[in-house]
N, CA and C atoms as an extended XYZ file, in Angstrom:
519
Properties=species:S:1:pos:R:3:atomname:S:1:resname:S:1:resid:I:1 pbc="F F F"
N         0.810       -1.190        0.000 N   MET     1
C         0.000        0.000        0.000 CA  MET     1
C         0.862        1.266        0.000 C   MET     1
N         1.920        1.249        0.790 N   THR     2
C         2.704        2.474        0.923 CA  THR     2
C         3.397        2.868       -0.375 C   THR     2
N         3.820        1.883       -1.158 N   THR     3
C         4.548        2.202       -2.390 CA  THR     3
C         3.699        3.030       -3.337 C   THR     3
N         2.431        2.660       -3.514 N   TRP     4
C         1.612        3.419       -4.467 CA  TRP     4
C         1.284        4.811       -3.939 C   TRP     4
N         1.194        4.988       -2.627 N   VAL     5
C         0.976        6.334       -2.077 CA  VAL     5
C         2.216        7.190       -2.329 C   VAL     5
N         3.398        6.602       -2.156 N   PHE     6
C         4.632        7.343       -2.437 CA  PHE     6
C         4.709        7.696       -3.921 C   PHE     6
N         4.379        6.752       -4.785 N   ARG     7
C         4.422        7.026       -6.237 CA  ARG     7
C         3.400        8.088       -6.634 C   ARG     7
N         2.198        7.989       -6.072 N   LEU     8
C         1.150        8.966       -6.363 CA  LEU     8
C         1.563       10.361       -5.889 C   LEU     8
N         2.135       10.435       -4.702 N   SER     9
C         2.588       11.721       -4.166 CA  SER     9
C         3.719       12.309       -4.998 C   SER     9
N         4.625       11.451       -5.434 N   GLN    10
C         5.725       11.914       -6.274 CA  GLN    10
C         5.201       12.412       -7.623 C   GLN    10
N         4.265       11.680       -8.207 N   ALA    11
C         3.680       12.096       -9.488 CA  ALA    11
C         2.929       13.416       -9.328 C   ALA    11
N         2.210       13.575       -8.216 N   ALA    12
C         1.488       14.826       -7.969 CA  ALA    12
C         2.467       15.991       -7.873 C   ALA    12
N         3.599       15.779       -7.199 N   ALA    13
C         4.607       16.839       -7.095 CA  ALA    13
C         5.161       17.198       -8.473 C   ALA    13
N         5.337       16.208       -9.319 N   MET    14
C         5.821       16.494      -10.676 CA  MET    14
C         4.788       17.290      -11.469 C   MET    14
N         3.523       16.948      -11.321 N   VAL    15
C         2.464       17.712      -11.980 CA  VAL    15
C         2.451       19.140      -11.430 C   VAL    15
N         2.625       19.289      -10.116 N   GLY    16
C         2.718       20.617       -9.516 CA  GLY    16
C         3.872       21.415      -10.111 C   GLY    16
N         4.998       20.753      -10.351 N   GLY    17
C         6.134       21.409      -10.993 CA  GLY    17
C         5.811       21.867      -12.406 C   GLY    17
N         5.111       21.030      -13.149 N   LEU    18
C         4.695       21.410      -14.505 CA  LEU    18
C         3.734       22.596      -14.478 C   LEU    18
N         2.851       22.616      -13.490 N   VAL    19
C         1.933       23.751      -13.339 CA  VAL    19
C         2.735       25.030      -13.107 C   VAL    19
N         3.745       24.958      -12.236 N   LEU    20
C         4.562       26.151      -11.969 CA  LEU    20
C         5.349       26.594      -13.200 C   LEU    20
N         5.865       25.641      -13.962 N   VAL    21
C         6.585       25.995      -15.198 CA  VAL    21
C         5.631       26.688      -16.173 C   VAL    21
N         4.425       26.132      -16.326 N   ALA    22
C         3.443       26.747      -17.226 CA  ALA    22
C         3.070       28.152      -16.761 C   ALA    22
N         2.898       28.323      -15.456 N   LEU    23
C         2.569       29.651      -14.923 CA  LEU    23
C         3.716       30.635      -15.141 C   LEU    23
N         4.935       30.154      -14.984 N   THR    24
C         6.101       31.008      -15.202 CA  THR    24
C         6.172       31.461      -16.654 C   THR    24
N         5.999       30.529      -17.575 N   LEU    25
C         6.033       30.880      -18.998 CA  LEU    25
C         4.913       31.850      -19.363 C   LEU    25
N         3.727       31.599      -18.810 N   MET    26
C         2.605       32.488      -19.069 CA  MET    26
C         2.868       33.879      -18.497 C   MET    26
N         3.458       33.947      -17.311 N   SER    27
C         3.768       35.247      -16.704 CA  SER    27
C         4.804       36.007      -17.525 C   SER    27
N         5.825       35.304      -18.002 N   VAL    28
C         6.842       35.940      -18.849 CA  VAL    28
C         6.196       36.472      -20.131 C   VAL    28
N         5.325       35.663      -20.738 N   ALA    29
C         4.642       36.106      -21.958 CA  ALA    29
C         3.766       37.323      -21.671 C   ALA    29
N         3.092       37.327      -20.528 N   SER    30
C         2.223       38.444      -20.182 CA  SER    30
C         3.026       39.719      -19.926 C   SER    30
N         4.123       39.581      -19.199 N   ILE    31
C         4.968       40.754      -18.914 CA  ILE    31
C         5.601       41.282      -20.199 C   ILE    31
N         6.089       40.368      -21.031 N   ALA    32
C         6.667       40.793      -22.315 CA  ALA    32
C         5.604       41.458      -23.185 C   ALA    32
N         4.395       40.918      -23.158 N   GLY    33
C         3.304       41.520      -23.922 CA  GLY    33
C         2.988       42.926      -23.458 C   GLY    33
N         3.027       43.146      -22.142 N   ARG    34
C         2.797       44.497      -21.607 CA  ARG    34
C         3.898       45.452      -22.066 C   ARG    34
N         5.133       44.955      -22.083 N   ALA    35
C         6.263       45.794      -22.490 CA  ALA    35
C         6.220       46.109      -23.982 C   ALA    35
N         5.551       45.260      -24.743 N   LEU    36
C         5.533       45.426      -26.201 CA  LEU    36
C         4.171       45.869      -26.721 C   LEU    36
N         3.424       46.580      -25.888 N   ILE    37
C         2.095       47.051      -26.302 CA  ILE    37
C         2.197       47.908      -27.566 C   ILE    37
N         3.265       48.689      -27.661 N   GLY    38
C         3.465       49.553      -28.836 CA  GLY    38
C         3.611       48.766      -30.136 C   GLY    38
N         3.918       47.491      -30.042 N   PHE    39
C         4.077       46.645      -31.234 CA  PHE    39
C         2.846       45.783      -31.484 C   PHE    39
N         1.757       46.102      -30.823 N   GLY    40
C         0.513       45.371      -31.049 CA  GLY    40
C         0.309       44.165      -30.143 C   GLY    40
N         1.214       43.949      -29.222 N   LEU    41
C         1.034       42.843      -28.280 CA  LEU    41
C         0.375       43.363      -27.010 C   LEU    41
N         0.083       42.474      -26.093 N   GLY    42
C        -0.525       42.875      -24.834 CA  GLY    42
C        -0.394       41.768      -23.813 C   GLY    42
N        -0.871       42.023      -22.619 N   PRO    43
C        -0.780       41.006      -21.572 CA  PRO    43
C        -1.717       39.835      -21.847 C   PRO    43
N        -1.437       38.720      -21.204 N   VAL    44
C        -2.320       37.559      -21.289 CA  VAL    44
C        -3.575       37.888      -20.488 C   VAL    44
N        -4.739       37.833      -21.113 N   PRO    45
C        -5.964       38.142      -20.369 CA  PRO    45
C        -6.146       37.182      -19.185 C   PRO    45
N        -6.438       37.727      -18.035 N   GLY    46
C        -6.692       36.913      -16.853 CA  GLY    46
C        -5.460       36.267      -16.261 C   GLY    46
N        -4.286       36.838      -16.545 N   ASP    47
C        -3.053       36.213      -16.066 CA  ASP    47
C        -3.026       36.082      -14.552 C   ASP    47
N        -3.476       37.095      -13.838 N   PHE    48
C        -3.435       37.000      -12.374 CA  PHE    48
C        -4.447       35.981      -11.854 C   PHE    48
N        -5.563       35.795      -12.558 N   GLU    49
C        -6.524       34.768      -12.155 CA  GLU    49
C        -5.908       33.369      -12.306 C   GLU    49
N        -5.199       33.153      -13.394 N   LEU    50
C        -4.565       31.858      -13.632 CA  LEU    50
C        -3.453       31.592      -12.621 C   LEU    50
N        -2.677       32.628      -12.309 N   VAL    51
C        -1.609       32.471      -11.313 CA  VAL    51
C        -2.216       32.174       -9.950 C   VAL    51
N        -3.270       32.866       -9.600 N   GLU    52
C        -3.925       32.668       -8.307 CA  GLU    52
C        -4.391       31.226       -8.126 C   GLU    52
N        -5.047       30.691       -9.126 N   VAL    53
C        -5.544       29.305       -9.051 CA  VAL    53
C        -4.388       28.321       -9.152 C   VAL    53
N        -3.495       28.557      -10.083 N   GLY    54
C        -2.396       27.622      -10.342 CA  GLY    54
C        -1.461       27.459       -9.164 C   GLY    54
N        -1.140       28.533       -8.480 N   ILE    55
C        -0.241       28.441       -7.319 CA  ILE    55
C        -0.904       27.630       -6.213 C   ILE    55
N        -2.186       27.875       -5.976 N   GLY    56
C        -2.906       27.101       -4.960 CA  GLY    56
C        -2.916       25.615       -5.279 C   GLY    56
N        -3.162       25.287       -6.526 N   VAL    57
C        -3.169       23.881       -6.949 CA  VAL    57
C        -1.779       23.279       -6.795 C   VAL    57
N        -0.757       24.001       -7.216 N   ALA    58
C         0.614       23.487       -7.116 CA  ALA    58
C         1.001       23.204       -5.666 C   ALA    58
N         0.614       24.086       -4.761 N   VAL    59
C         0.944       23.879       -3.343 CA  VAL    59
C         0.293       22.596       -2.835 C   VAL    59
N        -0.967       22.393       -3.154 N   PHE    60
C        -1.640       21.164       -2.723 CA  PHE    60
C        -0.989       19.929       -3.335 C   PHE    60
N        -0.458       20.052       -4.538 N   LEU    61
C         0.195       18.912       -5.179 CA  LEU    61
C         1.588       18.650       -4.612 C   LEU    61
N         2.264       19.680       -4.122 N   PHE    62
C         3.615       19.517       -3.561 CA  PHE    62
C         3.617       18.972       -2.136 C   PHE    62
N         2.674       19.387       -1.317 N   LEU    63
C         2.732       19.093        0.111 CA  LEU    63
C         2.755       17.606        0.478 C   LEU    63
N         1.996       16.732       -0.192 N   PRO    64
C         2.087       15.312        0.189 CA  PRO    64
C         3.498       14.740        0.022 C   PRO    64
N         4.145       15.043       -1.081 N   TRP    65
C         5.499       14.536       -1.322 CA  TRP    65
C         6.487       15.161       -0.340 C   TRP    65
N         6.299       16.434       -0.072 N   THR    66
C         7.156       17.112        0.897 CA  THR    66
C         7.092       16.416        2.246 C   THR    66
N         5.894       16.050        2.669 N   HIS    67
C         5.744       15.384        3.968 CA  HIS    67
C         6.376       13.995        3.955 C   HIS    67
N         6.104       13.218        2.920 N   LEU    68
C         6.646       11.862        2.876 CA  LEU    68
C         8.169       11.850        2.810 C   LEU    68
N         8.760       12.887        2.267 N   ARG    69
C        10.220       12.964        2.166 CA  ARG    69
C        10.846       13.694        3.357 C   ARG    69
N        10.029       14.083        4.330 N   GLY    70
C        10.562       14.765        5.506 CA  GLY    70
C        11.045       16.167        5.196 C   GLY    70
N        10.407       16.830        4.253 N   GLY    71
C        10.874       18.132        3.800 CA  GLY    71
C        10.282       19.328        4.507 C   GLY    71
N         9.367       19.115        5.450 N   HIS    72
C         8.817       20.247        6.189 CA  HIS    72
C         9.881       20.823        7.118 C   HIS    72
N         9.789       22.095        7.328 N   ALA    73
C        10.735       22.758        8.226 CA  ALA    73
C        10.517       22.261        9.652 C   ALA    73
N        11.601       21.996       10.324 N   THR    74
C        11.531       21.579       11.721 CA  THR    74
C        12.516       22.420       12.530 C   THR    74
N        12.247       22.500       13.813 N   VAL    75
C        13.163       23.187       14.725 CA  VAL    75
C        13.903       22.097       15.472 C   VAL    75
N        15.124       21.840       15.059 N   ASP    76
C        15.886       20.715       15.585 CA  ASP    76
C        16.727       21.056       16.807 C   ASP    76
N        16.692       22.288       17.244 N   LEU    77
C        17.535       22.703       18.353 CA  LEU    77
C        17.314       21.824       19.588 C   LEU    77
N        16.077       21.598       19.951 N   LEU    78
C        15.752       20.783       21.114 CA  LEU    78
C        15.471       19.339       20.712 C   LEU    78
N        14.813       19.176       19.585 N   TYR    79
C        14.346       17.861       19.133 CA  TYR    79
C        15.486       16.838       19.041 C   TYR    79
N        16.622       17.228       18.507 N   GLN    80
C        17.752       16.305       18.339 CA  GLN    80
C        18.266       15.750       19.663 C   GLN    80
N        18.070       16.474       20.738 N   HIS    81
C        18.614       16.064       22.030 CA  HIS    81
C        17.628       15.250       22.868 C   HIS    81
N        16.425       15.049       22.342 N   LEU    82
C        15.433       14.247       23.058 CA  LEU    82
C        15.712       12.760       22.862 C   LEU    82
N        15.268       11.923       23.792 N   PRO    83
C        15.429       10.479       23.609 CA  PRO    83
C        14.643       10.004       22.380 C   PRO    83
N        15.118        8.943       21.753 N   ALA    84
C        14.500        8.425       20.526 CA  ALA    84
C        13.023        8.104       20.723 C   ALA    84
N        12.667        7.541       21.871 N   ALA    85
C        11.262        7.190       22.128 CA  ALA    85
C        10.377        8.434       22.153 C   ALA    85
N        10.848        9.503       22.760 N   LEU    86
C        10.075       10.738       22.823 CA  LEU    86
C         9.974       11.382       21.438 C   LEU    86
N        11.044       11.313       20.657 N   ARG    87
C        10.994       11.840       19.282 CA  ARG    87
C         9.956       11.082       18.464 C   ARG    87
N         9.884        9.761       18.673 N   ARG    88
C         8.896        8.943       17.949 CA  ARG    88
C         7.480        9.335       18.350 C   ARG    88
N         7.242        9.546       19.638 N   VAL    89
C         5.922        9.962       20.118 CA  VAL    89
C         5.549       11.312       19.510 C   VAL    89
N         6.483       12.232       19.497 N   ILE    90
C         6.228       13.554       18.913 CA  ILE    90
C         5.888       13.421       17.436 C   ILE    90
N         6.643       12.595       16.707 N   ARG    91
C         6.379       12.374       15.286 CA  ARG    91
C         4.981       11.812       15.069 C   ARG    91
N         4.605       10.804       15.857 N   VAL    92
C         3.286       10.177       15.703 CA  VAL    92
C         2.180       11.181       16.009 C   VAL    92
N         2.309       11.921       17.095 N   VAL    93
C         1.288       12.905       17.463 CA  VAL    93
C         1.157       13.963       16.370 C   VAL    93
N         2.278       14.449       15.873 N   CYS    94
C         2.247       15.460       14.806 CA  CYS    94
C         1.599       14.914       13.541 C   CYS    94
N         1.931       13.675       13.177 N   ASP    95
C         1.335       13.076       11.976 CA  ASP    95
C        -0.161       12.884       12.126 C   ASP    95
N        -0.596       12.434       13.286 N   VAL    96
C        -2.035       12.230       13.507 CA  VAL    96
C        -2.767       13.580       13.510 C   VAL    96
N        -2.181       14.597       14.144 N   LEU    97
C        -2.799       15.925       14.134 CA  LEU    97
C        -2.852       16.507       12.721 C   LEU    97
N        -1.777       16.323       11.953 N   MET    98
C        -1.773       16.819       10.579 CA  MET    98
C        -2.779       16.064        9.711 C   MET    98
N        -2.926       14.760        9.951 N   LEU    99
C        -3.943       13.998        9.224 CA  LEU    99
C        -5.330       14.557        9.534 C   LEU    99
N        -5.602       14.834       10.804 N   ALA   100
C        -6.895       15.401       11.179 CA  ALA   100
C        -7.102       16.757       10.502 C   ALA   100
N        -6.064       17.585       10.484 N   LEU   101
C        -6.144       18.887        9.832 CA  LEU   101
C        -6.421       18.734        8.335 C   LEU   101
N        -5.715       17.815        7.687 N   TRP   102
C        -5.914       17.604        6.253 CA  TRP   102
C        -7.301       17.041        5.948 C   TRP   102
N        -7.831       16.205        6.835 N   LEU   103
C        -9.188       15.698        6.624 CA  LEU   103
C       -10.205       16.835        6.682 C   LEU   103
N       -10.054       17.731        7.647 N   VAL   104
C       -10.951       18.885        7.743 CA  VAL   104
C       -10.767       19.793        6.530 C   VAL   104
N        -9.529       20.025        6.135 N   LEU   105
C        -9.235       20.862        4.973 CA  LEU   105
C        -9.870       20.283        3.708 C   LEU   105
N        -9.742       18.988        3.532 N   THR   106
C       -10.315       18.324        2.359 CA  THR   106
C       -11.835       18.419        2.371 C   THR   106
N       -12.425       18.203        3.525 N   TRP   107
C       -13.876       18.310        3.673 CA  TRP   107
C       -14.350       19.718        3.312 C   TRP   107
N       -13.652       20.748        3.816 N   LYS   108
C       -14.068       22.123        3.543 CA  LYS   108
C       -13.824       22.511        2.080 C   LYS   108
N       -12.777       21.975        1.473 N   LEU   109
C       -12.575       22.200        0.033 CA  LEU   109
C       -13.721       21.589       -0.765 C   LEU   109
N       -14.137       20.400       -0.354 N   TRP   110
C       -15.271       19.729       -1.004 CA  TRP   110
C       -16.527       20.594       -0.882 C   TRP   110
N       -16.807       21.070        0.349 N   ASP   111
C       -17.969       21.934        0.561 CA  ASP   111
C       -17.877       23.198       -0.286 C   ASP   111
N       -16.697       23.823       -0.294 N   GLY   112
C       -16.511       25.040       -1.077 CA  GLY   112
C       -16.691       24.802       -2.559 C   GLY   112
N       -16.174       23.679       -3.038 N   MET   113
C       -16.318       23.359       -4.450 CA  MET   113
C       -17.793       23.193       -4.822 C   MET   113
N       -18.540       22.468       -3.992 N   LEU   114
C       -19.964       22.265       -4.270 CA  LEU   114
C       -20.733       23.590       -4.244 C   LEU   114
N       -20.373       24.470       -3.301 N   GLU   115
C       -21.033       25.768       -3.206 CA  GLU   115
C       -20.729       26.631       -4.429 C   GLU   115
N       -19.460       26.696       -4.829 N   LYS   116
C       -19.081       27.505       -5.992 CA  LYS   116
C       -19.749       26.969       -7.259 C   LYS   116
N       -19.886       25.660       -7.332 N   ARG   117
C       -20.528       25.048       -8.498 CA  ARG   117
C       -22.028       25.319       -8.496 C   ARG   117
N       -22.657       25.218       -7.333 N   ALA   118
C       -24.102       25.436       -7.235 CA  ALA   118
C       -24.483       26.869       -7.599 C   ALA   118
N       -23.651       27.836       -7.201 N   TYR   119
C       -23.955       29.245       -7.467 CA  TYR   119
C       -23.365       29.744       -8.783 C   TYR   119
N       -22.745       28.837       -9.540 N   LEU   120
C       -22.185       29.165      -10.865 CA  LEU   120
C       -21.230       30.358      -10.810 C   LEU   120
N       -20.436       30.436       -9.726 N   GLU   121
C       -19.497       31.541       -9.564 CA  GLU   121
C       -18.359       31.404      -10.577 C   GLU   121
N       -18.025       32.526      -11.229 N   THR   122
C       -16.952       32.527      -12.221 CA  THR   122
C       -15.939       33.615      -11.884 C   THR   122
N       -14.751       33.478      -12.485 N   SER   123
C       -13.721       34.500      -12.292 CA  SER   123
C       -14.113       35.756      -13.075 C   SER   123
N       -13.534       36.885      -12.692 N   PHE   124
C       -13.949       38.180      -13.234 CA  PHE   124
C       -13.613       38.336      -14.716 C   PHE   124
N       -12.379       38.057      -15.094 N   ILE   125
C       -11.952       38.336      -16.466 CA  ILE   125
C       -12.220       37.163      -17.396 C   ILE   125
N       -11.763       35.988      -17.023 N   LEU   126
C       -11.889       34.826      -17.903 CA  LEU   126
C       -13.261       34.162      -17.844 C   LEU   126
N       -14.050       34.508      -16.848 N   GLN   127
C       -15.351       33.872      -16.641 CA  GLN   127
C       -15.205       32.350      -16.494 C   GLN   127
N       -14.067       31.960      -15.919 N   MET   128
C       -13.773       30.550      -15.672 CA  MET   128
C       -14.520       30.130      -14.400 C   MET   128
N       -15.205       28.986      -14.411 N   PRO   129
C       -15.874       28.531      -13.193 CA  PRO   129
C       -14.873       28.383      -12.046 C   PRO   129
N       -15.154       29.004      -10.918 N   VAL   130
C       -14.249       29.000       -9.772 CA  VAL   130
C       -14.101       27.598       -9.200 C   VAL   130
N       -15.132       26.788       -9.327 N   TRP   131
C       -15.068       25.448       -8.731 CA  TRP   131
C       -13.992       24.589       -9.387 C   TRP   131
N       -13.555       24.924      -10.594 N   TRP   132
C       -12.480       24.152      -11.233 CA  TRP   132
C       -11.212       24.188      -10.386 C   TRP   132
N       -10.863       25.357       -9.886 N   GLY   133
C        -9.690       25.489       -9.028 CA  GLY   133
C        -9.845       24.699       -7.740 C   GLY   133
N       -11.046       24.742       -7.172 N   TYR   134
C       -11.322       23.957       -5.967 CA  TYR   134
C       -11.166       22.463       -6.248 C   TYR   134
N       -11.666       22.013       -7.392 N   ALA   135
C       -11.582       20.593       -7.737 CA  ALA   135
C       -10.132       20.157       -7.914 C   ALA   135
N        -9.336       20.978       -8.573 N   ALA   136
C        -7.919       20.636       -8.757 CA  ALA   136
C        -7.183       20.615       -7.424 C   ALA   136
N        -7.472       21.575       -6.558 N   GLY   137
C        -6.878       21.583       -5.220 CA  GLY   137
C        -7.347       20.401       -4.399 C   GLY   137
N        -8.598       20.008       -4.573 N   LEU   138
C        -9.157       18.872       -3.844 CA  LEU   138
C        -8.421       17.579       -4.189 C   LEU   138
N        -8.019       17.430       -5.438 N   ALA   139
C        -7.252       16.237       -5.825 CA  ALA   139
C        -5.962       16.157       -5.012 C   ALA   139
N        -5.259       17.272       -4.901 N   GLY   140
C        -4.043       17.301       -4.097 CA  GLY   140
C        -4.328       17.079       -2.619 C   GLY   140
N        -5.456       17.585       -2.126 N   ALA   141
C        -5.810       17.407       -0.714 CA  ALA   141
C        -6.098       15.943       -0.401 C   ALA   141
N        -6.748       15.245       -1.317 N   VAL   142
C        -7.016       13.814       -1.112 CA  VAL   142
C        -5.697       13.038       -1.082 C   VAL   142
N        -4.790       13.371       -1.994 N   ILE   143
C        -3.470       12.736       -1.988 CA  ILE   143
C        -2.751       13.064       -0.684 C   ILE   143
N        -2.911       14.286       -0.205 N   GLY   144
C        -2.322       14.677        1.071 CA  GLY   144
C        -2.856       13.848        2.226 C   GLY   144
N        -4.160       13.609        2.245 N   CYS   145
C        -4.743       12.756        3.298 CA  CYS   145
C        -4.131       11.362        3.253 C   CYS   145
N        -3.975       10.823        2.053 N   LEU   146
C        -3.365        9.489        1.916 CA  LEU   146
C        -1.913        9.507        2.401 C   LEU   146
N        -1.192       10.568        2.068 N   ALA   147
C         0.211       10.664        2.477 CA  ALA   147
C         0.338       10.774        3.994 C   ALA   147
N        -0.471       11.619        4.619 N   TYR   148
C        -0.401       11.770        6.068 CA  TYR   148
C        -0.854       10.506        6.782 C   TYR   148
N        -1.872        9.828        6.241 N   LEU   149
C        -2.303        8.555        6.812 CA  LEU   149
C        -1.201        7.515        6.693 C   LEU   149
N        -0.581        7.433        5.537 N   THR   150
C         0.501        6.479        5.320 CA  THR   150
C         1.661        6.735        6.274 C   THR   150
N         2.071        8.000        6.401 N   GLN   151
C         3.181        8.313        7.294 CA  GLN   151
C         2.831        8.003        8.741 C   GLN   151
N         1.586        8.279        9.138 N   ALA   152
C         1.170        7.960       10.508 CA  ALA   152
C         1.191        6.453       10.738 C   ALA   152
N         0.734        5.685        9.759 N   LEU   153
C         0.757        4.222        9.888 CA  LEU   153
C         2.189        3.701        9.967 C   LEU   153
N         3.081        4.292        9.190 N   ILE   154
C         4.498        3.891        9.245 CA  ILE   154
C         5.065        4.205       10.629 C   ILE   154
N         4.793        5.401       11.130 N   ASP   155
C         5.315        5.791       12.443 CA  ASP   155
C         4.737        4.946       13.575 C   ASP   155
N         3.491        4.496       13.412 N   LEU   156
C         2.867        3.644       14.427 CA  LEU   156
C         3.296        2.183       14.313 C   LEU   156
N         4.046        1.852       13.263 N   GLY   157
C         4.494        0.480       13.060 CA  GLY   157
C         3.451       -0.400       12.412 C   GLY   157
N         2.390        0.199       11.860 N   LEU   158
C         1.317       -0.569       11.227 CA  LEU   158
C         1.520       -0.722        9.720 C   LEU   158
N         2.526       -0.040        9.188 N   ALA   159
C         2.880       -0.140        7.773 CA  ALA   159
C         4.389        0.006        7.685 C   ALA   159
N         4.932       -0.371        6.543 N   GLU   160
C         6.389       -0.302        6.361 CA  GLU   160
C         6.731        0.733        5.315 C   GLU   160
N         7.880        1.362        5.527 N   TYR   161
C         8.406        2.296        4.535 CA  TYR   161
C         8.674        1.496        3.267 C   TYR   161
N         8.311        1.999        2.096 N   PRO   162
C         8.482        1.208        0.870 CA  PRO   162
C         9.950        0.857        0.592 C   PRO   162
N        10.160       -0.358        0.165 N   ALA   163
C        11.517       -0.810       -0.169 CA  ALA   163
C        12.030       -0.042       -1.377 C   ALA   163
N        13.296        0.330       -1.328 N   GLY   164
C        13.926        1.004       -2.453 CA  GLY   164
C        13.794        2.518       -2.444 C   GLY   164
N        13.015        3.065       -1.527 N   TRP   165
C        12.881        4.519       -1.433 CA  TRP   165
C        13.851        5.010       -0.379 C   TRP   165
N        14.644        6.023       -0.674 N   PRO   166
C        15.557        6.544        0.342 CA  PRO   166
C        14.777        7.159        1.492 C   PRO   166
N        15.181        6.819        2.702 N   ARG   167
C        14.487        7.346        3.890 CA  ARG   167
C        14.955        8.767        4.167 C   ARG   167
N        13.985        9.626        4.535 N   PRO   168
C        14.399       10.989        4.912 CA  PRO   168
C        15.150       10.966        6.221 C   PRO   168
N        16.108       11.857        6.359 N   GLU   169
C        16.895       11.923        7.593 CA  GLU   169
C        16.502       13.162        8.370 C   GLU   169
N        16.219       12.975        9.658 N   ALA   170
C        15.877       14.108       10.520 CA  ALA   170
C        17.104       14.971       10.727 C   ALA   170
N        16.887       16.235       10.899 N   GLY   171
C        17.985       17.166       11.176 CA  GLY   171
C        18.710       17.637        9.946 C   GLY   171
N        18.204       17.306        8.767 N   GLY   172
C        18.874       17.718        7.553 CA  GLY   172
C        18.336       19.005        6.972 C   GLY   172
N        17.637       19.773        7.763 N   HIS   173
C        17.016       20.985        7.233 CA  HIS   173
C        17.894       22.177        7.461 C   HIS   173
């Protein structure tokens, strides 16, 4: 079970990277278009709307992989000096609390998506349905729930870290 969650999280992070590359290229084209208005070019219509949605989606796609790889910022000043058993308890408690937070976040994204869809809310310039952004973010949130659940199960000893995946090392931040 853990291997496919790791693969799914890694693939989501790669898709998030592609989203950021596309947003970067679009922003460069929009800025260049603004600079070249005298030559008949112009900005990309709705560029800030696309960046707003795209960045949110990319963040949701990155966070599951970040967590599974131990990439969240930690304060190791005190943590490194604690006994191993206490560090494990702290890790488990944090993972379970983060799973609970992600479950609530996913639930509220679902509610928000349904509300935006029911009221046919659209963006100002592109008239793009707002619920599309919620749906894309929701996909990343569901993957995040799976990642946090998987990590909590690994920390509790109920699942194993996938074979062949390099383990994250604490204190490397």
